[in-house]
mmCIF file of C-alpha atoms in Angstrom:
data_model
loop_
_atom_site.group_PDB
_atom_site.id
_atom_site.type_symbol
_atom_site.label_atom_id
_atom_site.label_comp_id
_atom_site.label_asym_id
_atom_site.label_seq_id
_atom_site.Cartn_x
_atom_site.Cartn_y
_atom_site.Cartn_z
ATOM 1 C CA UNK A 12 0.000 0.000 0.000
ATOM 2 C CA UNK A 13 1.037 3.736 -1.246
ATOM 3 C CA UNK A 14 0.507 6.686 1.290
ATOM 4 C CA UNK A 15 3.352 8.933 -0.141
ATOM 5 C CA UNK A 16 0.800 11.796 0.682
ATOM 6 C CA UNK A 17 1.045 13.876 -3.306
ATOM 7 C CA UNK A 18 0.013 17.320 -3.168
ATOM 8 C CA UNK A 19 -3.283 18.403 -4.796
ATOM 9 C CA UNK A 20 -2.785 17.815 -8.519
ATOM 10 C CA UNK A 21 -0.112 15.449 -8.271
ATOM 11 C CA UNK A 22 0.570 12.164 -9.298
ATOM 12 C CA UNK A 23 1.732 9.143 -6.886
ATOM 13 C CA UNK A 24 4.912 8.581 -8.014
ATOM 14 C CA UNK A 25 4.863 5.115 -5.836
ATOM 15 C CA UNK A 26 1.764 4.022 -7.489
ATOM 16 C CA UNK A 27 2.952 4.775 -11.311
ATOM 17 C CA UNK A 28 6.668 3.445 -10.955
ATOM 18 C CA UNK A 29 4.577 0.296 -9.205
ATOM 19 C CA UNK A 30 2.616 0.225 -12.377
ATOM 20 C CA UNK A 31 5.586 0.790 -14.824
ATOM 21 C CA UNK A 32 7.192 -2.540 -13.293
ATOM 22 C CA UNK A 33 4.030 -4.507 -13.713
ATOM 23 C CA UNK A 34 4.798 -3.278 -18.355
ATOM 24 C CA UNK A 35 1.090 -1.459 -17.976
ATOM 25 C CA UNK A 36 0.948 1.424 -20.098
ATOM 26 C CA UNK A 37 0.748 4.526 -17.653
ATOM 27 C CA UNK A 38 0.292 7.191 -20.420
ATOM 28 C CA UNK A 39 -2.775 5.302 -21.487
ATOM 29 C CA UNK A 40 -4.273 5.835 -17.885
ATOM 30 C CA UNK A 41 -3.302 9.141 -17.963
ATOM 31 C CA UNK A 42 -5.428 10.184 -20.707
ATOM 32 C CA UNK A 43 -8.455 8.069 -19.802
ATOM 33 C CA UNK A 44 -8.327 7.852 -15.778
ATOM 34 C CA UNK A 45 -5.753 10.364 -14.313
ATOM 35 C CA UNK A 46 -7.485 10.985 -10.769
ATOM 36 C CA UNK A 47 -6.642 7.027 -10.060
ATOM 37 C CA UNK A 48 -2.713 8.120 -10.262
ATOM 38 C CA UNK A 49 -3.481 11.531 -8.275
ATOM 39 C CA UNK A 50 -5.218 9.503 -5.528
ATOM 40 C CA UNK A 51 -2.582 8.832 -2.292
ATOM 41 C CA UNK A 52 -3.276 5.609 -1.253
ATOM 42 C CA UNK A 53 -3.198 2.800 -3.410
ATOM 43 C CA UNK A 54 -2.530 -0.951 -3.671
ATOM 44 C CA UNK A 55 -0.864 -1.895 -6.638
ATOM 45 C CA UNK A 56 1.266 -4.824 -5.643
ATOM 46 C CA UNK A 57 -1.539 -6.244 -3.794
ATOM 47 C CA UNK A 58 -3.874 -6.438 -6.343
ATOM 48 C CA UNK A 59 -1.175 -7.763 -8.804
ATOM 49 C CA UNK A 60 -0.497 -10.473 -6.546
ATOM 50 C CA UNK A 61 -4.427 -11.080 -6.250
ATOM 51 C CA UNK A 62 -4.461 -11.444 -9.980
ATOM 52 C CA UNK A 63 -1.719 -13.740 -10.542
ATOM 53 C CA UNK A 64 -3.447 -16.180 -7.791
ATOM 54 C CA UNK A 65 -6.398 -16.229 -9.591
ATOM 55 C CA UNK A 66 -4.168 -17.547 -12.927
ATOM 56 C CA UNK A 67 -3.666 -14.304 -14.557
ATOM 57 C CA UNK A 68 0.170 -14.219 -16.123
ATOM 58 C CA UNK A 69 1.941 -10.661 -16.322
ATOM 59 C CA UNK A 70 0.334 -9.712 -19.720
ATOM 60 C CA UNK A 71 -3.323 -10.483 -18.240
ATOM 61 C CA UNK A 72 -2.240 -8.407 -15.097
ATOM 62 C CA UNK A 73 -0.960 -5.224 -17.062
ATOM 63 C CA UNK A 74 -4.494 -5.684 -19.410
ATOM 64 C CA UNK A 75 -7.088 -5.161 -16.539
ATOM 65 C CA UNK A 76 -5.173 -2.710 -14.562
ATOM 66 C CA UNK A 77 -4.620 -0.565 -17.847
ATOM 67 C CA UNK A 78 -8.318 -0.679 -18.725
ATOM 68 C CA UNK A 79 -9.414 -0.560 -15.466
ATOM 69 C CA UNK A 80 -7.042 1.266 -13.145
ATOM 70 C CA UNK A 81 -9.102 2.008 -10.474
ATOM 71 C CA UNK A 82 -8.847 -1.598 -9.215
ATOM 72 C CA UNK A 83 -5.744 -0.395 -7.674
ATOM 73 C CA UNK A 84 -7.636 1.578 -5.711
ATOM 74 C CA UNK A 85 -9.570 -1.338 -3.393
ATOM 75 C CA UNK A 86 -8.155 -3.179 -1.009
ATOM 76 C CA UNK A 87 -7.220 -6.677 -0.345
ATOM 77 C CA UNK A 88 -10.219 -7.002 1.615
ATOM 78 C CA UNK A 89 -12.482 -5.554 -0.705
ATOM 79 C CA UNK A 90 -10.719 -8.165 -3.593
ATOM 80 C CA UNK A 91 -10.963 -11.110 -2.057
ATOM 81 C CA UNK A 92 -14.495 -11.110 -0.781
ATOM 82 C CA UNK A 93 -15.715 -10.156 -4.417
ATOM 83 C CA UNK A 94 -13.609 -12.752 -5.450
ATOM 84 C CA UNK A 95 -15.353 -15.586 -3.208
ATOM 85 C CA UNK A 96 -18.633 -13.912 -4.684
ATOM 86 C CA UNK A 97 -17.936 -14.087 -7.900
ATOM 87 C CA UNK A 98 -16.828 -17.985 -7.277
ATOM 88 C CA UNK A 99 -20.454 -18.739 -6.960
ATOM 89 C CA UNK A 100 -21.099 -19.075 -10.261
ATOM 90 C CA UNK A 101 -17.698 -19.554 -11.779
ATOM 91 C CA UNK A 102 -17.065 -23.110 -12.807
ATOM 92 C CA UNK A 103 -13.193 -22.342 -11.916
ATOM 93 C CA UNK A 104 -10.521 -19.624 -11.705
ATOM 94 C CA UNK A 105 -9.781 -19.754 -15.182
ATOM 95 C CA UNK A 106 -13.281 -18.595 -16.184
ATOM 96 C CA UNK A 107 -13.430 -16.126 -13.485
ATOM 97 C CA UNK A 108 -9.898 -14.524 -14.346
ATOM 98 C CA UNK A 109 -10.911 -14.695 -18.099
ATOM 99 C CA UNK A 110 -14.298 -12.724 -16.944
ATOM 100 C CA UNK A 111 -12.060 -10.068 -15.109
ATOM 101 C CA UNK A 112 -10.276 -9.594 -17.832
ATOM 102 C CA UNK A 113 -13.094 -9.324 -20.716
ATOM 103 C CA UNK A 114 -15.316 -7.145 -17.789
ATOM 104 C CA UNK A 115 -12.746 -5.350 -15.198
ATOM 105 C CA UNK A 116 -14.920 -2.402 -14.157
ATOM 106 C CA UNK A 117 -18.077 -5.264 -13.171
ATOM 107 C CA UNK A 118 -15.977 -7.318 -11.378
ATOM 108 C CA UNK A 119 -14.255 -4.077 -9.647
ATOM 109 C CA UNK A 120 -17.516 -2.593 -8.445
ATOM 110 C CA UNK A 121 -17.234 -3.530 -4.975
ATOM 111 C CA UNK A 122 -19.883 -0.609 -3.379
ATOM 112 C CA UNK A 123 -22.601 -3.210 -4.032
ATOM 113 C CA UNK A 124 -20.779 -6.089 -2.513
ATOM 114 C CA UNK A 125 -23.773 -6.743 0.215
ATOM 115 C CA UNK A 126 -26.343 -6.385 -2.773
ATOM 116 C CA UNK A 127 -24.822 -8.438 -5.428
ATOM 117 C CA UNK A 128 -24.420 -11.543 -2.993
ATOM 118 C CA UNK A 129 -27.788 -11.602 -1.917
ATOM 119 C CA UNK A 130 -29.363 -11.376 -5.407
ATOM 120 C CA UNK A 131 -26.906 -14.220 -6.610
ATOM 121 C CA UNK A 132 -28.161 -16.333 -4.074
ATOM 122 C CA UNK A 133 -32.081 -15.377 -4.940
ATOM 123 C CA UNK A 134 -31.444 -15.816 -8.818
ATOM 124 C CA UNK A 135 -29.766 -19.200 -7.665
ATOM 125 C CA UNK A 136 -32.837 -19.994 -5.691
ATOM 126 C CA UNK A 137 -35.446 -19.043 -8.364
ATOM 127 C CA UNK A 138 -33.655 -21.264 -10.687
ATOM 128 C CA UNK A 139 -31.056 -19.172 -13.342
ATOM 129 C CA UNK A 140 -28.260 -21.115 -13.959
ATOM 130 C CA UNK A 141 -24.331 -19.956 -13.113
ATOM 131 C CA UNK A 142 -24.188 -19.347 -16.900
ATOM 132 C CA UNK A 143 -26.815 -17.084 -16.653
ATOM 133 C CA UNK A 144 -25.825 -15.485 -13.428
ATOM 134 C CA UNK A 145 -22.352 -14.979 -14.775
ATOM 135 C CA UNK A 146 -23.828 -13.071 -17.691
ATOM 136 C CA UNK A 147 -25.782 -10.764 -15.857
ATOM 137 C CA UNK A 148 -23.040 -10.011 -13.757
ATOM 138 C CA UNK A 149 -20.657 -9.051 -16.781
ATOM 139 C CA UNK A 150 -23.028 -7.302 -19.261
ATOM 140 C CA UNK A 151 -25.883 -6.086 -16.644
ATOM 141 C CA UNK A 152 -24.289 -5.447 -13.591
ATOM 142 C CA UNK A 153 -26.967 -2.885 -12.505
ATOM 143 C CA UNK A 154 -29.553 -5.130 -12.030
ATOM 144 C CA UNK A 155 -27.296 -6.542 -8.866
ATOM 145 C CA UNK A 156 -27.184 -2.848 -7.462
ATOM 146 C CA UNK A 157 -31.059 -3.252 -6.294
ATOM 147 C CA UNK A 158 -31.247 -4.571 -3.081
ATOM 148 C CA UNK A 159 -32.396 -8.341 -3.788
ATOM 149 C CA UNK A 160 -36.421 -7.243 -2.107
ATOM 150 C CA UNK A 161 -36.456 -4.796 -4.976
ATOM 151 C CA UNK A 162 -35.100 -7.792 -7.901
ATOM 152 C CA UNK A 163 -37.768 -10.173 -6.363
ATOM 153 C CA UNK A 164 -40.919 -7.504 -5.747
ATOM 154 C CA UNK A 165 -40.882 -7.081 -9.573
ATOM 155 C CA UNK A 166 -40.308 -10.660 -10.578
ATOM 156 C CA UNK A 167 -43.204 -11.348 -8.432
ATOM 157 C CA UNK A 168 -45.219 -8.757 -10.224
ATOM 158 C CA UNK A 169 -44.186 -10.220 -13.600
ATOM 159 C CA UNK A 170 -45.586 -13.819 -12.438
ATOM 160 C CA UNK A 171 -48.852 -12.727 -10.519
ATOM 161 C CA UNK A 172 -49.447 -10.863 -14.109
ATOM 162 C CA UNK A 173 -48.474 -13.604 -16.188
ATOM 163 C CA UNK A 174 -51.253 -15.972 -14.399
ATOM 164 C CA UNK A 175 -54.026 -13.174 -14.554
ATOM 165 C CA UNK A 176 -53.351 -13.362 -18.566
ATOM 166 C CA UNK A 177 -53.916 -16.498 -19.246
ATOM 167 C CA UNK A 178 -50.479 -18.377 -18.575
ATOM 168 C CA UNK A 179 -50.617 -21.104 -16.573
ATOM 169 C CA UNK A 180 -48.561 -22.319 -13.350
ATOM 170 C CA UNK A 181 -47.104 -25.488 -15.035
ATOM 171 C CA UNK A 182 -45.300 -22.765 -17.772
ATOM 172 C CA UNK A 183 -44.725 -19.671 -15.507
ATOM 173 C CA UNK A 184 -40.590 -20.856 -13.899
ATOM 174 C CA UNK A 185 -39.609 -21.321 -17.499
ATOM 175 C CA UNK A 186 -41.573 -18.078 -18.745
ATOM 176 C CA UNK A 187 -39.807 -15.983 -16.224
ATOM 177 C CA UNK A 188 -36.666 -17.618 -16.764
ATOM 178 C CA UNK A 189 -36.491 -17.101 -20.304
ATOM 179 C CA UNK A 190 -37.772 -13.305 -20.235
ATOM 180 C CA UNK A 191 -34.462 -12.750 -17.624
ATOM 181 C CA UNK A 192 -32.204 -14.503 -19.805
ATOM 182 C CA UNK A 193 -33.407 -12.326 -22.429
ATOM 183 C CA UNK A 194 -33.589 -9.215 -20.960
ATOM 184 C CA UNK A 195 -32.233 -8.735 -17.355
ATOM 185 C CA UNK A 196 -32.808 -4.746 -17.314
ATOM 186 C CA UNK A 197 -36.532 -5.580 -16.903
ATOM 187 C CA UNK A 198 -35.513 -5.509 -13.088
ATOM 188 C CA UNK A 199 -34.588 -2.327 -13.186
ATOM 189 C CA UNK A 200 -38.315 -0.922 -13.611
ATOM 190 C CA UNK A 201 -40.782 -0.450 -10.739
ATOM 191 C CA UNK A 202 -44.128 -2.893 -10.352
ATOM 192 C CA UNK A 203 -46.110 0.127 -11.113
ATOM 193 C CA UNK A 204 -44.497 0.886 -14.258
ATOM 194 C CA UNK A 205 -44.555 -2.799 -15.113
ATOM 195 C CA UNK A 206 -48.706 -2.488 -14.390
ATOM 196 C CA UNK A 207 -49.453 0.844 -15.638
ATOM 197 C CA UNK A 208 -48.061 -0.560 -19.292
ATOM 198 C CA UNK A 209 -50.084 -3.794 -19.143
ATOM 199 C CA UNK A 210 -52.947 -1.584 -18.245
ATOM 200 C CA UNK A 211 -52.202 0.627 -21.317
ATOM 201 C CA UNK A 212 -52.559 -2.528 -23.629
ATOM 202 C CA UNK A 213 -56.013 -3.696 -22.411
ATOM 203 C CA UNK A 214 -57.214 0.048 -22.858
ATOM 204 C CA UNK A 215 -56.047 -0.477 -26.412
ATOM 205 C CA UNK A 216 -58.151 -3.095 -27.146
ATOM 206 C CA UNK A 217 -55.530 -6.371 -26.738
ATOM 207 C CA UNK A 218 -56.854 -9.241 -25.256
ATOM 208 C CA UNK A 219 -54.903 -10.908 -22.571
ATOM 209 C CA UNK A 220 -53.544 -13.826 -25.209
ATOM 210 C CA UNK A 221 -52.250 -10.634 -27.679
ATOM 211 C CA UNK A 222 -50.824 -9.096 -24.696
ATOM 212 C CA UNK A 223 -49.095 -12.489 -23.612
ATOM 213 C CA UNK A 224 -47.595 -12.538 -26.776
ATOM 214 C CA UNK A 225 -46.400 -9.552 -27.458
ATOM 215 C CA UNK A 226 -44.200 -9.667 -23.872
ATOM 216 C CA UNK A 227 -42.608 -12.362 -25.376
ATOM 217 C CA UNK A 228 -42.424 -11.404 -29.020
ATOM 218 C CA UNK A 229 -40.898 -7.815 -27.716
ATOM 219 C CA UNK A 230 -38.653 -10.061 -24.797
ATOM 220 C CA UNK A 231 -40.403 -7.605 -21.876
ATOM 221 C CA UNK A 232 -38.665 -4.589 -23.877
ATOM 222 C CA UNK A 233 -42.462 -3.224 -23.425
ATOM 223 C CA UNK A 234 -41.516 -2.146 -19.647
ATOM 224 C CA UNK A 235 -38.923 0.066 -20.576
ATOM 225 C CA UNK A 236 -41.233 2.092 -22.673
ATOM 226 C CA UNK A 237 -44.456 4.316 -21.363
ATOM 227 C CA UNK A 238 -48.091 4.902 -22.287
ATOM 228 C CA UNK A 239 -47.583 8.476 -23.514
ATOM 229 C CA UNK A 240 -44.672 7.155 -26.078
ATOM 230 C CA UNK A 241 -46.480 3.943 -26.951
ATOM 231 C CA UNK A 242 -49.704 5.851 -27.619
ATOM 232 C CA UNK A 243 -47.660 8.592 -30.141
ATOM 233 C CA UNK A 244 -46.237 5.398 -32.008
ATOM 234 C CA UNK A 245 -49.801 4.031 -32.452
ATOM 235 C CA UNK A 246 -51.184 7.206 -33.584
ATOM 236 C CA UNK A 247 -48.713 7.704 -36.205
ATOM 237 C CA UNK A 248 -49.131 4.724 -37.475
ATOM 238 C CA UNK A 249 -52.337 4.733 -37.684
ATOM 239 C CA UNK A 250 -52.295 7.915 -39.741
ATOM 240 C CA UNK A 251 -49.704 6.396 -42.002
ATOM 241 C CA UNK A 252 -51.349 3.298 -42.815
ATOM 242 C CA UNK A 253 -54.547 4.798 -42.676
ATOM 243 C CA UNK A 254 -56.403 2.182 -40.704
ATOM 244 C CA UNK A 255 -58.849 1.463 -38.162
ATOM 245 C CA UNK A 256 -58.161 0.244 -34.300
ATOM 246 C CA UNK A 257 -58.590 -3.545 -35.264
ATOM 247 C CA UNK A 258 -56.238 -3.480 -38.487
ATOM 248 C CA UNK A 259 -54.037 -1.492 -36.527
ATOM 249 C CA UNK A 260 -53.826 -3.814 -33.713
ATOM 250 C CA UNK A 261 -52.963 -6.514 -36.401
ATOM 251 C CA UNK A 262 -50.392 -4.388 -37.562
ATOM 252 C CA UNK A 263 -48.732 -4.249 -33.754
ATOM 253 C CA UNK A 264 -48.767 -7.936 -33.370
ATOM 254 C CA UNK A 265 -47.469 -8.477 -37.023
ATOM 255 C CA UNK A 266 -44.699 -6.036 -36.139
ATOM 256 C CA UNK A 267 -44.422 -5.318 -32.356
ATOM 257 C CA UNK A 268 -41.669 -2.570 -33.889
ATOM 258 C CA UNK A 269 -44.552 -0.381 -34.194
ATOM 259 C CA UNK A 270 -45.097 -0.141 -30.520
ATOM 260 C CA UNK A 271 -41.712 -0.018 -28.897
ATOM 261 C CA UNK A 272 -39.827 2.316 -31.899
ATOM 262 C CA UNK A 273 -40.664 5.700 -30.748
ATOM 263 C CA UNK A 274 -42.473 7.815 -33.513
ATOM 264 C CA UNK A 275 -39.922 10.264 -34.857
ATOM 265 C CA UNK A 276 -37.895 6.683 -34.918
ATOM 266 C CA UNK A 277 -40.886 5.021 -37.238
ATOM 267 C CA UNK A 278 -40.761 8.185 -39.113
ATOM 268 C CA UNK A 279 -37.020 8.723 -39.865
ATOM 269 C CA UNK A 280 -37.568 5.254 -40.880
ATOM 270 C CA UNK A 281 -40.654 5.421 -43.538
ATOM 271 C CA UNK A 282 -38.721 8.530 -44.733
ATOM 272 C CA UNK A 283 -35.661 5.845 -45.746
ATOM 273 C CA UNK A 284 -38.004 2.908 -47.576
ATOM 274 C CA UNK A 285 -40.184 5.936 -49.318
ATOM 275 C CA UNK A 286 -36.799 7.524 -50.929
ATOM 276 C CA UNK A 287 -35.789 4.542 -52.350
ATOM 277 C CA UNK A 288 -39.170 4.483 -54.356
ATOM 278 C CA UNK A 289 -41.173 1.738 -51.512
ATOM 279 C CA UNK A 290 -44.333 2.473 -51.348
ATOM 280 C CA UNK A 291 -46.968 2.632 -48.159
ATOM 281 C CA UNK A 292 -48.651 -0.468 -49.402
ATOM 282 C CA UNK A 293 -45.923 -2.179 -49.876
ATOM 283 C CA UNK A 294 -44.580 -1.054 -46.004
ATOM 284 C CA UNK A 295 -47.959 -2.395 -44.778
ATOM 285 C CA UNK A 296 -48.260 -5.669 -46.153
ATOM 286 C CA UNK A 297 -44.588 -6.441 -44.967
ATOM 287 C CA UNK A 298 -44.446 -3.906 -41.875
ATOM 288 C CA UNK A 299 -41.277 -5.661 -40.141
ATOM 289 C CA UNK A 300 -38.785 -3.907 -42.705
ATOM 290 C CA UNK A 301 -39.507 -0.869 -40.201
ATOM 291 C CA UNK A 302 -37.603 -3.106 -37.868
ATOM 292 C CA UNK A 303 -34.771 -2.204 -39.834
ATOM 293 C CA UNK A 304 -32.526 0.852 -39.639
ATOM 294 C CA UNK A 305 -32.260 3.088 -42.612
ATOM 295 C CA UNK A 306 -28.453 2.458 -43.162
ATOM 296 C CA UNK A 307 -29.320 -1.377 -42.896
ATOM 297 C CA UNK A 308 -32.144 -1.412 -45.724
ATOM 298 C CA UNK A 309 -30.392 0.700 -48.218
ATOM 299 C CA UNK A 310 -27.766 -1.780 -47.972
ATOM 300 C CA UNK A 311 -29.505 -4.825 -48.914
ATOM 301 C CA UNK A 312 -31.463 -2.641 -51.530
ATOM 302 C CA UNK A 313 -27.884 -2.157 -52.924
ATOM 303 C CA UNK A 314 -27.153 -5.496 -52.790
ATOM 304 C CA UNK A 315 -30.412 -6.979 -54.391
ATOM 305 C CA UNK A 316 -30.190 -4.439 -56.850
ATOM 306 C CA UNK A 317 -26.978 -5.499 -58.021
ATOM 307 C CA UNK A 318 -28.422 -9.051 -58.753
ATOM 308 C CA UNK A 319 -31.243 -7.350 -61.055
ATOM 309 C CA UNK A 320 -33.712 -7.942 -58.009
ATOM 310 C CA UNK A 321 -36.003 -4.456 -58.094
ATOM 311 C CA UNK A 322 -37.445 -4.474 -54.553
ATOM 312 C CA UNK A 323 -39.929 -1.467 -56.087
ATOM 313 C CA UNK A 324 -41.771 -3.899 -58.188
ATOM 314 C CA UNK A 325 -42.405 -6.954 -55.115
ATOM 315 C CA UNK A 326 -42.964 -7.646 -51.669
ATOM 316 C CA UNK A 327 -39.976 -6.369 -49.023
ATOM 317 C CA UNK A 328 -39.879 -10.114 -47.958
ATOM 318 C CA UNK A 329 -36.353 -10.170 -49.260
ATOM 319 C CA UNK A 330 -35.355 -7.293 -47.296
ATOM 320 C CA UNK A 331 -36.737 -8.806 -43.605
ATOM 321 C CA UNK A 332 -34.960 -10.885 -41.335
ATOM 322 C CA UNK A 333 -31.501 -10.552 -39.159
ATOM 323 C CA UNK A 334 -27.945 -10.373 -40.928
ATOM 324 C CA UNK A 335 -27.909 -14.293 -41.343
ATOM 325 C CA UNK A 336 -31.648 -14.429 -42.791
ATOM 326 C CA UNK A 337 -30.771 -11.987 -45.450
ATOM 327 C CA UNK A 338 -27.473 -13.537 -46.192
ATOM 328 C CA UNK A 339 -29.565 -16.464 -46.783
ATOM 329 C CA UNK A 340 -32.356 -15.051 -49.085
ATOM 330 C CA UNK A 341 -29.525 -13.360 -51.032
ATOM 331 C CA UNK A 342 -28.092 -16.241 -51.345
ATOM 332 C CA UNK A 343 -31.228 -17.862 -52.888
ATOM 333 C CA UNK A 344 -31.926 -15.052 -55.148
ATOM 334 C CA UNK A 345 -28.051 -15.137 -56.242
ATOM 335 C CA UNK A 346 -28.445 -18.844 -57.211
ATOM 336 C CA UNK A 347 -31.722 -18.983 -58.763
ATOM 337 C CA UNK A 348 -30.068 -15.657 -61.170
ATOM 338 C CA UNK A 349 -27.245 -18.048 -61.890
ATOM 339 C CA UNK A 350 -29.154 -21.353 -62.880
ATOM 340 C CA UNK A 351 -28.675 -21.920 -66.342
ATOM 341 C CA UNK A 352 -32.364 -21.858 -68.467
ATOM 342 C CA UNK A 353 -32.372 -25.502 -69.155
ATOM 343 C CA UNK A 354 -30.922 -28.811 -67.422
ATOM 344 C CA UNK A 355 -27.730 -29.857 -69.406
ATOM 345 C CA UNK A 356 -27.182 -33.269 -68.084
ATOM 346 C CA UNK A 357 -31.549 -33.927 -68.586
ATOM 347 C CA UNK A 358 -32.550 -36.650 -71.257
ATOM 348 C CA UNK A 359 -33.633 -34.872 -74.372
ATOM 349 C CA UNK A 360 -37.788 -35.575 -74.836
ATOM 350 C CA UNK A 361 -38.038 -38.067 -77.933
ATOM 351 C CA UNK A 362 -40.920 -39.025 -79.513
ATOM 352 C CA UNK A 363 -42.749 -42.026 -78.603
#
């Protein structure tokens, strides 16, 4: 540990010569994280030392402390009881030194310590495997912030609202555990912004089936969103397709994009497919290309086009899909333009 007391404004020199031994880039941390090196205590060689026990060699070492320097800045302690957390769910060492170094600042954030512990051990409980966990704890490390009550009041909400729909109790574990695994910021609403959106639905005319599906089809993204920006997104379609509440509600389940996509999003969006000569019609009958961003469509409308394919003149089937469904309708469309007119190696037709 470094206490060589800098003044105001200036840099530990204990804590960067301890850094230039361990080969890790100070000038890098310098331009991205300066106050770490201005701070006076710090424990470099401890947290090295930490590392290396957990498997990391001297390159590995030098890698999270340049990306995440402030690591340097908690203590043994502090390191070794997230360490024993993170364990949990690790399978071994390896995989929890190769997590460090892929996610420093998550494994790092040690404020939460209390938190995170007793929300691995409810998400353990309600039946989310390590995998899962591990995940969650890399790439949505917020949702471990709430206090586990908070986690738990809204999956609670979530399954009381699932069996009022229509769902039943044999399917509800693997309902829940599937809309976490797909999106794990879902815990970071409230209960009454997870009801006041449900309730928005049913005003809208969904029935409890439509509204079952589209929390799946839109993975719970629908909590994240509110009534007011949901109802401009409805109204502007509307007035673009020029429909009526029940073909409009077809629409939404056909293309749940038209809910969650704010409006000026659907807009900038229309504005794309109509300059490249797609019509309205053409937008309704296929209304998942709005899925897409602009950049994205005129893209594959380059591509296609290039094969002689005029999207103008057809449905936008072609132009639907993720990367890998395109990539395989282009493929398609490719092949079919390269099959020769006839069948070389067919019998010729003779007369009987």
């Amino acid at each position: 540990t470094y206490t060589t007391d800098p003044k105001p404004g200036e840099e530990n020199k204990a804590t960067v010569e301890s850094l230039c031994r361990l080969s890790v880039d100070v000038k890098k941390i310098r331009r991205a994280k300066e106050w770490v090196l201005l701070q006076a205590v710090a424990h470099v060689d401890e947290v090295a030392a930490l590392l290396r026990d957990m498997g990391a060699d001297e390159p590995t070492v030098a890698s999270i402390l340049e990306r995440c320097p402030e690591a340097v800045l908690h203590s043994p302690a502090e390191i070794s009881s997230q360490r024993a957390l993170w364990q949990l769910v690790c399978q071994n060492e390896k995989q929890l030194i190769t997590l460090i170094e892929q996610f420093p600042e998550s494994f790092f954030t040690t404020k939460y310590h209390e938190n995170q512990k007793a929300n691995i051990l409810y998400f353990q409980e309600l039946g989310l495997k390590n995998n899962i966990i591990t995940r969650f704890l890399t790439s949505a490390p917020t949702i471990f912030h709430n206090p586990a009550e908070k986690n738990k009041s809204v999956i609670e909400t979530l399954q009381r609202n699932y069996l009022r729909l229509g769902g039943s109790d044999a399917n509800m574990k693997i309902w829940i555990l599937k809309l976490l695994s797909q999106n794990p910021f879902i815990l970071l609403n409230t209960s009454s912004t997870i009801q006041e959106n449900l309730e928005f639905l049913h005003e809208n005319h969904f029935t409890d089936d439509e509204v079952l599906q589209l929390l799946s089809k839109l993975k719970g993204f629908i909590f994240q969103l509110t009534p007011s920006t949901m109802q401009q997104s409805l109204l502007f379609s509307k007035k673009v397709f020029k429909c009526g509440e029940h073909e409009l509600k077809q629409l939404v389940l056909k293309c749940p994009a038209l809910l969650c996509y704010s409006a000026p999003v659907l807009e900038e969006r229309l504005r794309g497919l109509l300059k490249e000569g797609i019509s309205v019609e053409q937008i309704r009958a296929t209304p998942m290309v709005l899925e897409l961003t602009t950049q994205i469509v005129q893209y594959r409308i380059k591509k296609l086009s290039a094969l002689g394919y005029d999207v103008k003149t057809g449905t936008l089937d072609s132009l639907n899909g993720t990367k890998k469904d395109f990539e395989v309708t282009y493929g398609k469309i490719r092949a079919k333009k390269e099959r020769p007119v006839f069948n070389p190696v067919a019998p010729l037709p003779t007369e009987d």
